[in-house]
XYZ file of C-alpha atoms in Angstrom:
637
model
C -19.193 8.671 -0.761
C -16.847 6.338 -2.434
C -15.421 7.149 -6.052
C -15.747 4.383 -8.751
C -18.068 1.110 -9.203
C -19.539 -0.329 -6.048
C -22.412 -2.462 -4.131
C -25.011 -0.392 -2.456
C -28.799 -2.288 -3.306
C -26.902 -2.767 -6.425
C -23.859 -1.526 -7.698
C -23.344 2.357 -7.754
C -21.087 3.384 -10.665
C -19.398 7.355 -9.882
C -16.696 8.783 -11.812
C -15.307 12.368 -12.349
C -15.528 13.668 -15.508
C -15.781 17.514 -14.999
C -14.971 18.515 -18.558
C -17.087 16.058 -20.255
C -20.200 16.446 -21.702
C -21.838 12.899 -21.913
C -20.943 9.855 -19.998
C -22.316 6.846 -19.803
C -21.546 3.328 -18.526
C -20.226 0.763 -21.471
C -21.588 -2.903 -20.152
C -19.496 -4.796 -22.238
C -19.956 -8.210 -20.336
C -19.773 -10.554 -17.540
C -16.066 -12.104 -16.631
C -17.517 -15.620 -16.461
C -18.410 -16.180 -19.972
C -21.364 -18.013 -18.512
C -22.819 -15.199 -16.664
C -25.253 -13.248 -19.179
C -25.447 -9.656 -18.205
C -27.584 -7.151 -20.096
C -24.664 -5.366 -22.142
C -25.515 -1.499 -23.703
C -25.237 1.659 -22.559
C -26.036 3.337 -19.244
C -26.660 7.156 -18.968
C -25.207 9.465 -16.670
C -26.379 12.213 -15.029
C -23.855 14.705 -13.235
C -23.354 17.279 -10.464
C -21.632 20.389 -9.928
C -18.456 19.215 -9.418
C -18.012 16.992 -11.890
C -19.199 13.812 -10.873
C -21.336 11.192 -12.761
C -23.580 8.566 -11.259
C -25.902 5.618 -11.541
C -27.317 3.095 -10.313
C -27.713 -0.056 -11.881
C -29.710 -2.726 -9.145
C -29.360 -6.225 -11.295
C -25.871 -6.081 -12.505
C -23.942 -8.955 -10.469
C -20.094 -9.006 -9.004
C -17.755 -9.436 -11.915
C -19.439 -7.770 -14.721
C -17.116 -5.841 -17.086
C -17.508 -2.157 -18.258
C -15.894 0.854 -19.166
C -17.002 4.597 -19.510
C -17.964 6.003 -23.015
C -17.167 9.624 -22.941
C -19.185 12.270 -24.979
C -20.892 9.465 -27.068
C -17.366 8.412 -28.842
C -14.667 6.258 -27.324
C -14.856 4.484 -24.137
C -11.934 4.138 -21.942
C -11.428 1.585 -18.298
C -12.724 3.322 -15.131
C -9.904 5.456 -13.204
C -10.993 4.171 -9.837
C -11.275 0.562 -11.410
C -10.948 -1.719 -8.669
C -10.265 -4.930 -11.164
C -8.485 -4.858 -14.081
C -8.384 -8.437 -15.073
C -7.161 -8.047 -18.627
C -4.967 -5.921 -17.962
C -4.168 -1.693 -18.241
C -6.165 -1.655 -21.434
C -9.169 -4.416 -21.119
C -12.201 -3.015 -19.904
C -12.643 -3.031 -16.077
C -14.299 -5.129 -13.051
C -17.410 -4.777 -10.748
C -15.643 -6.050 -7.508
C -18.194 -6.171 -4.529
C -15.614 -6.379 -1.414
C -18.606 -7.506 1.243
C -18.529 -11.189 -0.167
C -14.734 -12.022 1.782
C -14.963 -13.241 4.656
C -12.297 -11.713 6.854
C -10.988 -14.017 10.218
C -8.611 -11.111 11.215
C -11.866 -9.449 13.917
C -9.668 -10.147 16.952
C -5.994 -8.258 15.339
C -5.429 -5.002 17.234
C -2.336 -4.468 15.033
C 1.450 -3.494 16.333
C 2.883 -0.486 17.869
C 4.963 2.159 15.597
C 7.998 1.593 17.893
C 7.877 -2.019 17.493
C 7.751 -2.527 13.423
C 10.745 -4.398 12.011
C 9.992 -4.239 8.410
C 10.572 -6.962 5.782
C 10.147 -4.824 2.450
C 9.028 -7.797 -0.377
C 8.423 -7.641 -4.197
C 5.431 -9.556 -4.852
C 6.643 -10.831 -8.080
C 10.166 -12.136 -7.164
C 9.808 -13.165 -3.683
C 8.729 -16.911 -4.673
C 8.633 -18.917 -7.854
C 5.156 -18.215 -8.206
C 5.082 -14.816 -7.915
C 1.538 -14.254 -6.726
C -0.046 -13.139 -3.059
C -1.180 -16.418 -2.117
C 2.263 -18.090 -2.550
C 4.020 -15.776 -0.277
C 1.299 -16.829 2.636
C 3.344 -20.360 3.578
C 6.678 -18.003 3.871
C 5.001 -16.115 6.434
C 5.677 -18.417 9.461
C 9.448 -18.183 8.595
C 9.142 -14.613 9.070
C 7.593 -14.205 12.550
C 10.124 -16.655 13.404
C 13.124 -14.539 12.080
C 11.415 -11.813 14.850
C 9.659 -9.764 11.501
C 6.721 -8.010 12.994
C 5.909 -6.236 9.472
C 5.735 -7.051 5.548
C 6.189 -3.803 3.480
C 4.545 -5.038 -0.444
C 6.112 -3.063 -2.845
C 3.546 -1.360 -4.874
C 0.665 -3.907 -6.034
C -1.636 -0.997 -8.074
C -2.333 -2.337 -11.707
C 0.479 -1.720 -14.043
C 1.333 -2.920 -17.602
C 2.125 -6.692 -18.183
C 3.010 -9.201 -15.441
C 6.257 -8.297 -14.185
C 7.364 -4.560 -13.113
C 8.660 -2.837 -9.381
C 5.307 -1.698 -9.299
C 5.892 2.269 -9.878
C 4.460 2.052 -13.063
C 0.938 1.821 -11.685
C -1.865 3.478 -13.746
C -4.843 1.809 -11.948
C -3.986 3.185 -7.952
C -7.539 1.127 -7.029
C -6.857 -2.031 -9.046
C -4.897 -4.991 -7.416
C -2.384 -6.192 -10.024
C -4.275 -8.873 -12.221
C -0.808 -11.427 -12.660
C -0.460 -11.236 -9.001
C -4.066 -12.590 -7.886
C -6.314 -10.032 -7.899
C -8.038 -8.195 -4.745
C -9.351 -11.811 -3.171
C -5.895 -12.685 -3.137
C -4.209 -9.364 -1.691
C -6.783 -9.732 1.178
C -6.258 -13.646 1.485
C -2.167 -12.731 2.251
C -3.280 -9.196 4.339
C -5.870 -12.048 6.592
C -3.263 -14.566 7.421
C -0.410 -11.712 7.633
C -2.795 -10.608 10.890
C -3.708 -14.293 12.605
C 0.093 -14.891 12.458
C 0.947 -11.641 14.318
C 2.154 -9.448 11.062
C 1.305 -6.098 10.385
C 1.387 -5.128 6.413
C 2.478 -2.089 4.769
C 1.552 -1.120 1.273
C 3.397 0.946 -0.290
C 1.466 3.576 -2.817
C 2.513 6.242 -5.431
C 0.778 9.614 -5.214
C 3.122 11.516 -7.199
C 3.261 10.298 -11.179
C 0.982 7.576 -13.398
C 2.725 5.317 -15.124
C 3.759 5.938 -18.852
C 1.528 2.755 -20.495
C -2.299 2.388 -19.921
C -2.478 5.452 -18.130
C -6.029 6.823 -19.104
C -6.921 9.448 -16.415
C -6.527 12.491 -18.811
C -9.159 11.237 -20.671
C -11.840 11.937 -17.824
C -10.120 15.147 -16.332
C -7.014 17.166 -15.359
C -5.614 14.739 -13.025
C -2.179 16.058 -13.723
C -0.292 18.816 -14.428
C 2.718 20.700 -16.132
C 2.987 23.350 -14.043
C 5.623 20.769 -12.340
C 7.797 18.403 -13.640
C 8.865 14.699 -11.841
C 11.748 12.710 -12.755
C 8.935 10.896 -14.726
C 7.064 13.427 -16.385
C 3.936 15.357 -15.374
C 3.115 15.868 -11.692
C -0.242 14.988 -10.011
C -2.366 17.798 -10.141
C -3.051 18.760 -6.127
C -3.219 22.578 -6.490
C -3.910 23.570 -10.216
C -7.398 24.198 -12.139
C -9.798 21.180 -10.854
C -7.501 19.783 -8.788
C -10.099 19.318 -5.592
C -11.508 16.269 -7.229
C -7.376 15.037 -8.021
C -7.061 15.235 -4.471
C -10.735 13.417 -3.410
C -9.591 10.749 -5.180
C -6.145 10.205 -4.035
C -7.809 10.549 -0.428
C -10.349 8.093 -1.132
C -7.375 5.873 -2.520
C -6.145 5.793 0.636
C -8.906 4.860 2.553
C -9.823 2.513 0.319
C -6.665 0.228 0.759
C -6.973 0.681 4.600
C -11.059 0.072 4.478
C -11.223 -3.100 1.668
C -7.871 -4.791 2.206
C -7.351 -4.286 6.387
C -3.958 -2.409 5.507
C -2.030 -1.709 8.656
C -0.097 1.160 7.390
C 0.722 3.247 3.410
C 4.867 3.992 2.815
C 4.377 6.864 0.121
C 6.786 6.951 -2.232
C 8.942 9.738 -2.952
C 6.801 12.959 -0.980
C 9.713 15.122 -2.618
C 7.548 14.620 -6.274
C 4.147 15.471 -4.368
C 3.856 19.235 -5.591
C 1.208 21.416 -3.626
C 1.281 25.168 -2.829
C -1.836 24.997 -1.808
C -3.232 26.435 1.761
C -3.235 22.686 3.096
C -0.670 20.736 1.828
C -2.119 17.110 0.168
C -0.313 15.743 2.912
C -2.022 17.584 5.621
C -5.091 16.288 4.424
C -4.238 12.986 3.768
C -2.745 12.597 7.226
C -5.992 14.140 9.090
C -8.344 11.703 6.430
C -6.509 8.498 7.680
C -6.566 9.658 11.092
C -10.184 10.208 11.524
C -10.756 6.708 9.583
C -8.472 4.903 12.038
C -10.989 6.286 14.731
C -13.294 3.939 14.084
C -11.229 0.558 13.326
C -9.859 -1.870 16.145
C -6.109 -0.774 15.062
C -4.276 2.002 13.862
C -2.993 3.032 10.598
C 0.433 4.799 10.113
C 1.775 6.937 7.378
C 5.180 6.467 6.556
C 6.840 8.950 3.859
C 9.869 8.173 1.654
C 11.565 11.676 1.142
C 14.763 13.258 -0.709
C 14.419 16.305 1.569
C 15.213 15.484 5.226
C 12.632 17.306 5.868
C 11.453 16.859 9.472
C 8.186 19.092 8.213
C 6.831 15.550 7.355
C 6.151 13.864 10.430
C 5.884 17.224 12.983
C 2.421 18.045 14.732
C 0.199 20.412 12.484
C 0.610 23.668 15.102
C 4.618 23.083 14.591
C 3.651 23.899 10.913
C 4.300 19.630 9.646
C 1.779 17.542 8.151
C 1.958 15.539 11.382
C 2.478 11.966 9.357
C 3.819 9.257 11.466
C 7.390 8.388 10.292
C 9.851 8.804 7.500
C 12.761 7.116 5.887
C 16.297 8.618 6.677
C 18.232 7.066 3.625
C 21.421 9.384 5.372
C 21.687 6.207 7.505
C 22.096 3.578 4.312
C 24.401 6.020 2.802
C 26.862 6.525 6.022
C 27.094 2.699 6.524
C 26.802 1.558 2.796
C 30.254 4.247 1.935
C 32.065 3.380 5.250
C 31.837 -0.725 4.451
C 31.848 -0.370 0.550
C 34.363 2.368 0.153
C 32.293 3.665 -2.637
C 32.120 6.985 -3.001
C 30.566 7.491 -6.336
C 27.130 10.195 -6.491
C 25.785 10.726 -3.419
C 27.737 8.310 -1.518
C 30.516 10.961 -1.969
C 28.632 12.743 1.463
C 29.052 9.928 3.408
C 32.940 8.982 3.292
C 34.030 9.694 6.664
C 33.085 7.092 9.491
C 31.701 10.511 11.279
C 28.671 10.798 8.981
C 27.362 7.387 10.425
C 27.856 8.566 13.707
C 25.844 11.365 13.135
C 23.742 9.282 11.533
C 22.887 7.197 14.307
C 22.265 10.011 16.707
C 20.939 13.245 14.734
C 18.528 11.006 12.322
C 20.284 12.547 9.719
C 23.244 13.458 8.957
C 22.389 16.776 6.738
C 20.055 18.571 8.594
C 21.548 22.175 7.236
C 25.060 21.718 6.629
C 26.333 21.930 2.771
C 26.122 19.037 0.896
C 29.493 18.928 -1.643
C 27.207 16.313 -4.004
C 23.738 18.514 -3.770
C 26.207 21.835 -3.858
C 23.833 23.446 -1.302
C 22.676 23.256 1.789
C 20.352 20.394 2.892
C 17.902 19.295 5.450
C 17.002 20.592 8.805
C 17.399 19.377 12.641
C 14.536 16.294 13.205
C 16.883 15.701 16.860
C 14.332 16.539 19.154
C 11.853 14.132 17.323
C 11.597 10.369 18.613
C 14.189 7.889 16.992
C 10.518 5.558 16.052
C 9.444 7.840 13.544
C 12.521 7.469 11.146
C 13.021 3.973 9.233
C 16.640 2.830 8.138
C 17.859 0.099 6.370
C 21.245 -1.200 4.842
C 19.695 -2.380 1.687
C 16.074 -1.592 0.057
C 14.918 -2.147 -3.200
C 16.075 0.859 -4.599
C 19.469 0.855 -2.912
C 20.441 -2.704 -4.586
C 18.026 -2.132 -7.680
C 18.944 1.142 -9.128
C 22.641 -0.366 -9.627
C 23.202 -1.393 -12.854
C 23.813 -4.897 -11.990
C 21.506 -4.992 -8.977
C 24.188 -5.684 -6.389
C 23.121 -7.142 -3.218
C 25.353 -6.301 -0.143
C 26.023 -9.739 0.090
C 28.049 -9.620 -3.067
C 29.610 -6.070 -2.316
C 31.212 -6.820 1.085
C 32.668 -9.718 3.518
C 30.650 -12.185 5.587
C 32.123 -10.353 8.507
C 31.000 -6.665 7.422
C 27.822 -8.517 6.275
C 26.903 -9.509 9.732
C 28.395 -5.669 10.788
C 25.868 -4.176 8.517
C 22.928 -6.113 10.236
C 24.227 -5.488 13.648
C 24.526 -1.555 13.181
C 20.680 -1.673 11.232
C 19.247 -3.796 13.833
C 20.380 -2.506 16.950
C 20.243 1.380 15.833
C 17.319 3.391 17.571
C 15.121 3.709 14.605
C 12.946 1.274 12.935
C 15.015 -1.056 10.678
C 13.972 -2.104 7.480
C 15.299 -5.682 5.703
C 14.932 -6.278 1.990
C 13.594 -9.578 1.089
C 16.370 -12.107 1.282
C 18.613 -10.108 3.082
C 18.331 -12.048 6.317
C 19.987 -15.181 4.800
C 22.959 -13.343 2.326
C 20.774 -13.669 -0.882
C 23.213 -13.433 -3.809
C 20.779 -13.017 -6.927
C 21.079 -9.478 -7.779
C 17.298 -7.520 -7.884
C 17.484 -5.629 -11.044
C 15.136 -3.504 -13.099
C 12.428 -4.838 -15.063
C 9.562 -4.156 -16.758
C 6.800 -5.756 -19.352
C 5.516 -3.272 -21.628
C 3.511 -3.489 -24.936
C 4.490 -0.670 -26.800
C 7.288 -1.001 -29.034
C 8.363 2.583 -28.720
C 8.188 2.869 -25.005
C 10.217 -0.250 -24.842
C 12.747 1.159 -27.026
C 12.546 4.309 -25.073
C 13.466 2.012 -21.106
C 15.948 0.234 -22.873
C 17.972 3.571 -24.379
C 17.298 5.298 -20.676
C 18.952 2.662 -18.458
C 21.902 2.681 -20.948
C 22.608 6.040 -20.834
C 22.069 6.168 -16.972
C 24.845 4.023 -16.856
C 26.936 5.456 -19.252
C 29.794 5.736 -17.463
C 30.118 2.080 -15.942
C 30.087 0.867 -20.051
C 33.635 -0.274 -18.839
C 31.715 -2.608 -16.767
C 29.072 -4.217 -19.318
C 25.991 -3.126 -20.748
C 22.756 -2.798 -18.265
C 20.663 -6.190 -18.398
C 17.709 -5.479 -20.682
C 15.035 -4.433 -18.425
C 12.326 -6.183 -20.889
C 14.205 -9.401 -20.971
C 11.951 -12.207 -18.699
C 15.033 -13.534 -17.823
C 16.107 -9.721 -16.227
C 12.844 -10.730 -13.886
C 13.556 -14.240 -13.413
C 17.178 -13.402 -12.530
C 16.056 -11.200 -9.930
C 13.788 -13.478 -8.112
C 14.977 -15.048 -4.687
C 16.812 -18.630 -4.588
C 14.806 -19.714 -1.853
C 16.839 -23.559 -2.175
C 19.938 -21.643 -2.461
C 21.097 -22.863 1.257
C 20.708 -26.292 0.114
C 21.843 -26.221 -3.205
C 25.060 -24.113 -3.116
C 28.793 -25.650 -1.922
C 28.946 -26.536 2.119
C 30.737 -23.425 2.786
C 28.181 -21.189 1.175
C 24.965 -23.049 2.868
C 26.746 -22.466 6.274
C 26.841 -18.972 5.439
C 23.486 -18.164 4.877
C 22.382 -20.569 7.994
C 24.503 -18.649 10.328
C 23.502 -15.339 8.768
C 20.005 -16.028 9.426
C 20.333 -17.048 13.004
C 22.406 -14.081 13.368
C 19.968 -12.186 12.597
C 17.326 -14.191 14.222
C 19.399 -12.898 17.383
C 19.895 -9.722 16.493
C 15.889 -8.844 16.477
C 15.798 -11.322 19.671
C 18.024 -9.080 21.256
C 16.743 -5.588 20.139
C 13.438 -6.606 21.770
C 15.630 -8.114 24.796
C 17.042 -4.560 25.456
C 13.942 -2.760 23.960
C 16.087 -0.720 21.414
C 13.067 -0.010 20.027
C 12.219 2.400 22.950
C 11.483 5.385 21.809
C 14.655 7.581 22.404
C 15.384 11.505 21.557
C 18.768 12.552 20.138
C 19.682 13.652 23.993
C 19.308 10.004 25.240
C 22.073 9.148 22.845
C 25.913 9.451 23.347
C 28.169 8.455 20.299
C 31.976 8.636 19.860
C 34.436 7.591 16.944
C 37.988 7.271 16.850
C 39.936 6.110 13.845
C 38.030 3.213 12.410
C 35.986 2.022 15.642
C 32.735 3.665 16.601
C 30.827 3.125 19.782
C 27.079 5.104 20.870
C 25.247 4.916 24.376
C 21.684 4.875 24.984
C 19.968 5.700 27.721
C 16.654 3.550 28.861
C 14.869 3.362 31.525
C 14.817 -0.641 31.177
C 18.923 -0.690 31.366
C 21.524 1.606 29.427
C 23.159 -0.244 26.182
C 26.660 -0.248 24.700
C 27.467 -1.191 20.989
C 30.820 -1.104 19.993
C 31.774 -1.208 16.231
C 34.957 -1.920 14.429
C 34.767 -1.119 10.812
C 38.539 -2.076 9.813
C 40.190 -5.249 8.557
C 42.072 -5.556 11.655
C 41.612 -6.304 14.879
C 40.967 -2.593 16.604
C 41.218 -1.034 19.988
C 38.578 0.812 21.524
C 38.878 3.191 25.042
C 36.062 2.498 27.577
C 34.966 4.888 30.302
C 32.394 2.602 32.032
C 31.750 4.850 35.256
C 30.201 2.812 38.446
C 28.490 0.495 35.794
C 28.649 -3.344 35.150
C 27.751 -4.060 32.050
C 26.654 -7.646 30.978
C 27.404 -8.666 26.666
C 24.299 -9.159 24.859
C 26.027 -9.642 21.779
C 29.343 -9.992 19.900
C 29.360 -10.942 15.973
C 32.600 -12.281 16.179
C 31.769 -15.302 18.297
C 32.751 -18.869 17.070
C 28.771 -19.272 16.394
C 28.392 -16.664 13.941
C 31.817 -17.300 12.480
C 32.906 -20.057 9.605
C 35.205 -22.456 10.998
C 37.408 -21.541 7.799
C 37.927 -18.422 8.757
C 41.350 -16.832 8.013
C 43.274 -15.088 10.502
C 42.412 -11.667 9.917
C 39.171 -12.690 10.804
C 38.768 -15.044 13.602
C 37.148 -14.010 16.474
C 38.186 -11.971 19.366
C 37.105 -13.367 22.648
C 35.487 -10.201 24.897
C 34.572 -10.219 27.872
C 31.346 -11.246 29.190
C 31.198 -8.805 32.196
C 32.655 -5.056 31.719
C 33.193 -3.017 34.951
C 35.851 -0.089 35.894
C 38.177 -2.739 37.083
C 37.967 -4.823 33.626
C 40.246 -1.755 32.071
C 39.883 0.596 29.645
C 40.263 -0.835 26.495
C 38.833 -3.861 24.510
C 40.168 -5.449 21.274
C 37.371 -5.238 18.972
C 37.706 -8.066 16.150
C 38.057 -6.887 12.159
C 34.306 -5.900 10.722
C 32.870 -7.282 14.244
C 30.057 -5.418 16.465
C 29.300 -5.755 20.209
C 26.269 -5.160 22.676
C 26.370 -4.722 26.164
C 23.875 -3.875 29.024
C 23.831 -2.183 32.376
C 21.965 -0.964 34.615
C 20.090 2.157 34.633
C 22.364 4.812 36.500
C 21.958 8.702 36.642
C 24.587 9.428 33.905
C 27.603 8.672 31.605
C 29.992 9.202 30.094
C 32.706 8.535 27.155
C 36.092 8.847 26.398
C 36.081 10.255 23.167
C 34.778 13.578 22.069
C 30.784 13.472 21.740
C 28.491 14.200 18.775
């Protein structure tokens, strides 16, 4: 049974109330003015468990109501699927039988093959809607994307916000279309070859238009989140919390054709419970994907590295499918940055990436100096497709006070570096939107509220997050349209920008173009274990081995200003270059001497020698055959 307003011989209107005493559906009217629908009250009548029904046969697709409660106020449904005036209008009657889906022949995409483009709906064009991302789409199975990761699309306040201040978790977001819209973009995502991944929040509400407390105990303070009371999945009442979370779920992979959810931040999801939330959730979407003609994934954002996540139920996990490993963005983002600020204080040493790129992460029980305790635990016998890694995300480049791109952080050189070590790493790899071309616009925080003293209240907590970068400027005003409009991709920008900076972004693009080109090549997106992988670093170069059965691969990485040697022990292998970033093609003809490229190469055997001169910020593929075993000349991790 579905939760909230839907078609069956009519529509069928359910909501949890288990405290209340009277409920009733509000028909307040029809959201074509020249639709009459019979407006007034309709009773309730309620079981056990707290649920309300009714059925109401004549009332047509798009009529508006809310809930009155105990005969007083009436409030917007909690499982609203429309919310077309927004958090605090009254809600929509959405029948999802009348779209007409063309996707009947998409059998979806393997785990191991995802490369994820993570957009925000709002900033990713100039319109800013669902259906004006669809023409971008071909661009992006051409770059070699085989995934679009929407940041969250629930309804939250106003037009413009990241979309983790959702208060509606079954309502599409009005400004960006609506639900005929999200499925329009899921439809054509699938007959061009893309799978999509939604990402959802389980673990807060929003702090404007949030009206779930008025029906029930859907959260609780027995725990406390970075943004205030935690979902309620184990206190008084809470089996109907988590029924409707569940059905939340299914409802995005049932209505919209979702390939796969990314939850955000697991870490806030408190349960103590005999079966963690999790648990469920990950057996609910499993039997549901049963029955469909492609699968649906879980993939969990976590603080913990916490391998518990993704590990078969009789190992004691809540057997979801993958996980982010943000050790990975830290190791690489310190090492080309030099930042060491926060967390990033962890990461310093060119070591932590290596470990990074062969243990999944790189504190998985060691102390942490930043945390001051231990943290993590081994995930090394677990497959290298169930962890997701980027070099940028939105939170990475957003939660800086001046939303700093890598692009504007680092050189062209370590740009391409960056990609290289993402790309061709054994773990799915992520790209924020833009990234693939060296966008410059920064993506910064914003948000649209209507209450004065909740604006007040964003604007005084970014500037005291930042407190100690005043020397730096204030934070942009996160309620400032032009914040949002700042933060939105320059699409013309490789037209419109000097010579040198166009050629930039065009090479950067085909770079990367070849970069995905050649991790399908080589299949780096086997699946690998931690034992298949050999990794060494010496000074400022690094270098990792992988074992396949399709051909054994070679990356070499300098991550110094100058031209670096590296010590080969190549055994009875040839090895053929795939790759080198440092080749006139991906280089600017204006490039300095510090950073022209380094011929290497083509062909690397035991009588080529034992050493190669790797070019500044430059990184380097090659392939062999398979052989028995290897080995390399530095000490392994």
């Amino acid at each position: 049974m579905e939760i909230g307003g839907r078609f069956e011989d009519g529509c069928q209107f359910t909501v949890w109330a288990p405290l209340a005493e009277q409920v009733a559906v509000d028909i307040v009217g029809h959201q074509q003015e020249s639709i009459s629908v019979p407006t007034g009250l309709l009773e309730m009548k309620n079981d056990e468990y707290g649920y309300w029904r009714t059925h109401a046969p004549n009332l047509p697709a798009g009529t508006l109501y809310k809930y009155r409660l105990n005969d007083e106020a009436s409030w917007p449904d909690p499982a609203s699927r429309y919310q077309p005036q927004g958090v605090h209008g009254p809600s929509e009657v959405i029948d999802h039988a009348q779209f007409e889906w063309g996707d009947r022949d998409w059998k979806g995409v393997g785990l191991p093959e995802y490369v994820i483009y993570e957009l925000h709906v709002g900033t990713f064009t100039p319109e800013g809607t669902f259906e004006s991302v669809i023409p971008r789409l071909p661009e992006l199975v051409e770059l070699g994307i085989t995934a679009i990761e929407i940041m969250p699309v629930a309804q939250f306040p106003g037009d413009r916000n990241w979309g983790y201040d959702g208060v509606f978790p079954f309502a599409v977001q009005n400004s960006y279309g609506g639900p005929t819209a999200l499925k329009k973009l899921v439809d054509a995502c699938h007959q061009i070859g893309l799978a999509v991944i939604l990402d959802v929040v389980y673990n807060h509400f929003g702090p404007e238009g949030n009206y779930t407390g008025q029906f029930g105990p859907y959260t609780t303070d027995r725990y406390r989140t970075p943004w205030g009371s935690a979902i309620n999945f184990d206190d008084a009442y809470s089996d109907g919390v988590r029924r409707y979370f569940l059905e939340n779920a299914i409802s995005w992979l049932r209505d919209y054709h979702i390939d796969s959810l990314r939850l955000d931040a697991v870490h806030a999801i408190y349960d103590f419970g005999a079966k963690h939330f999790l648990q469920e959730l990950s057996e609910s979407v499993a039997d549901f994907a049963e029955a469909r003609s492609f699968p649906a994934f879980l993939i969990a954002e976590s603080d913990l590295n916490d391998p518990r996540l993704i590990r078969p139920v009789q190992q004691g996990g809540y057997q979801l499918c993958a996980q982010w490993s943000d050790d990975f963005h830290h190791a690489l983002h310190a090492r080309l940055t030099g930042e060491t600020i926060g967390y990033y204080s962890d990461f310093s040493s060119l070591e932590s990436l290596a470990i990074a790129l062969k243990n999944r992460f790189v504190y998985a029980g060691q102390y942490s100096s930043f945390r001051r305790r231990i943290h993590g635990s081994p995930a090394s016998d677990l497959p290298s497709y169930q962890f997701v890694v980027c070099n940028q995300n939105h939170d990475q480049v957003g939660n800086r006070m001046m939303g700093d791109r890598l692009s504007t952080l680092v050189s062209f050189p370590a740009l391409k570096l960056a990609a290289g070590v993402t790309l061709l790493s054994p773990y799915i790899p992520l790209l924020f939107m833009g990234e693939e071309y060296g966008e410059t616009n920064p993506f910064l925080y914003f948000v649209d509220h209507s209450d004065p003293d909740l604006i007040e209240a964003v604007r005084k907590g970014r500037t005291e997050e930042f407190a100690a970068f005043h020397e730096q400027g204030a934070p942009p005003d996160p309620v400032s349209e032009e914040t949002y409009k700042r933060s939105k991709l320059n699409w013309l920008s490789r037209k419109d920008k000097t010579a040198g900076n166009r050629a930039q972004q065009r090479i950067m693009r085909k770079f990367y173009q070849r970069l995905i080109e050649v991790r399908h090549q080589c299949r780096v997106m086997t699946p690998t274990r931690s034992s298949d992988i050999v990794v060494a670093h010496t000074g400022d170069t690094l270098q990792y081995k992988q074992s396949m059965a399709s051909g054994d691969l070679l990356c070499l990485m300098n991550f110094s200003d100058r031209a670096t040697k590296v010590g080969l022990t190549l055994g009875s292998q040839t090895w053929w270059q795939q790759l080198n970033s440092a080749d006139p093609q991906w280089c600017l003809e204006e490039a300095n001497e510090l950073t022209k490229a380094e011929p290497l190469p083509a062909r690397l055997s035991e009588e080529s020698g034992q050493t190669l001169l790797l070019s500044p910020f430059s990184i380097a593929l090659y392939r062999a055959e398979p052989v028995s075993s290897w080995s390399l000349s530095r000490t392994s991790l």
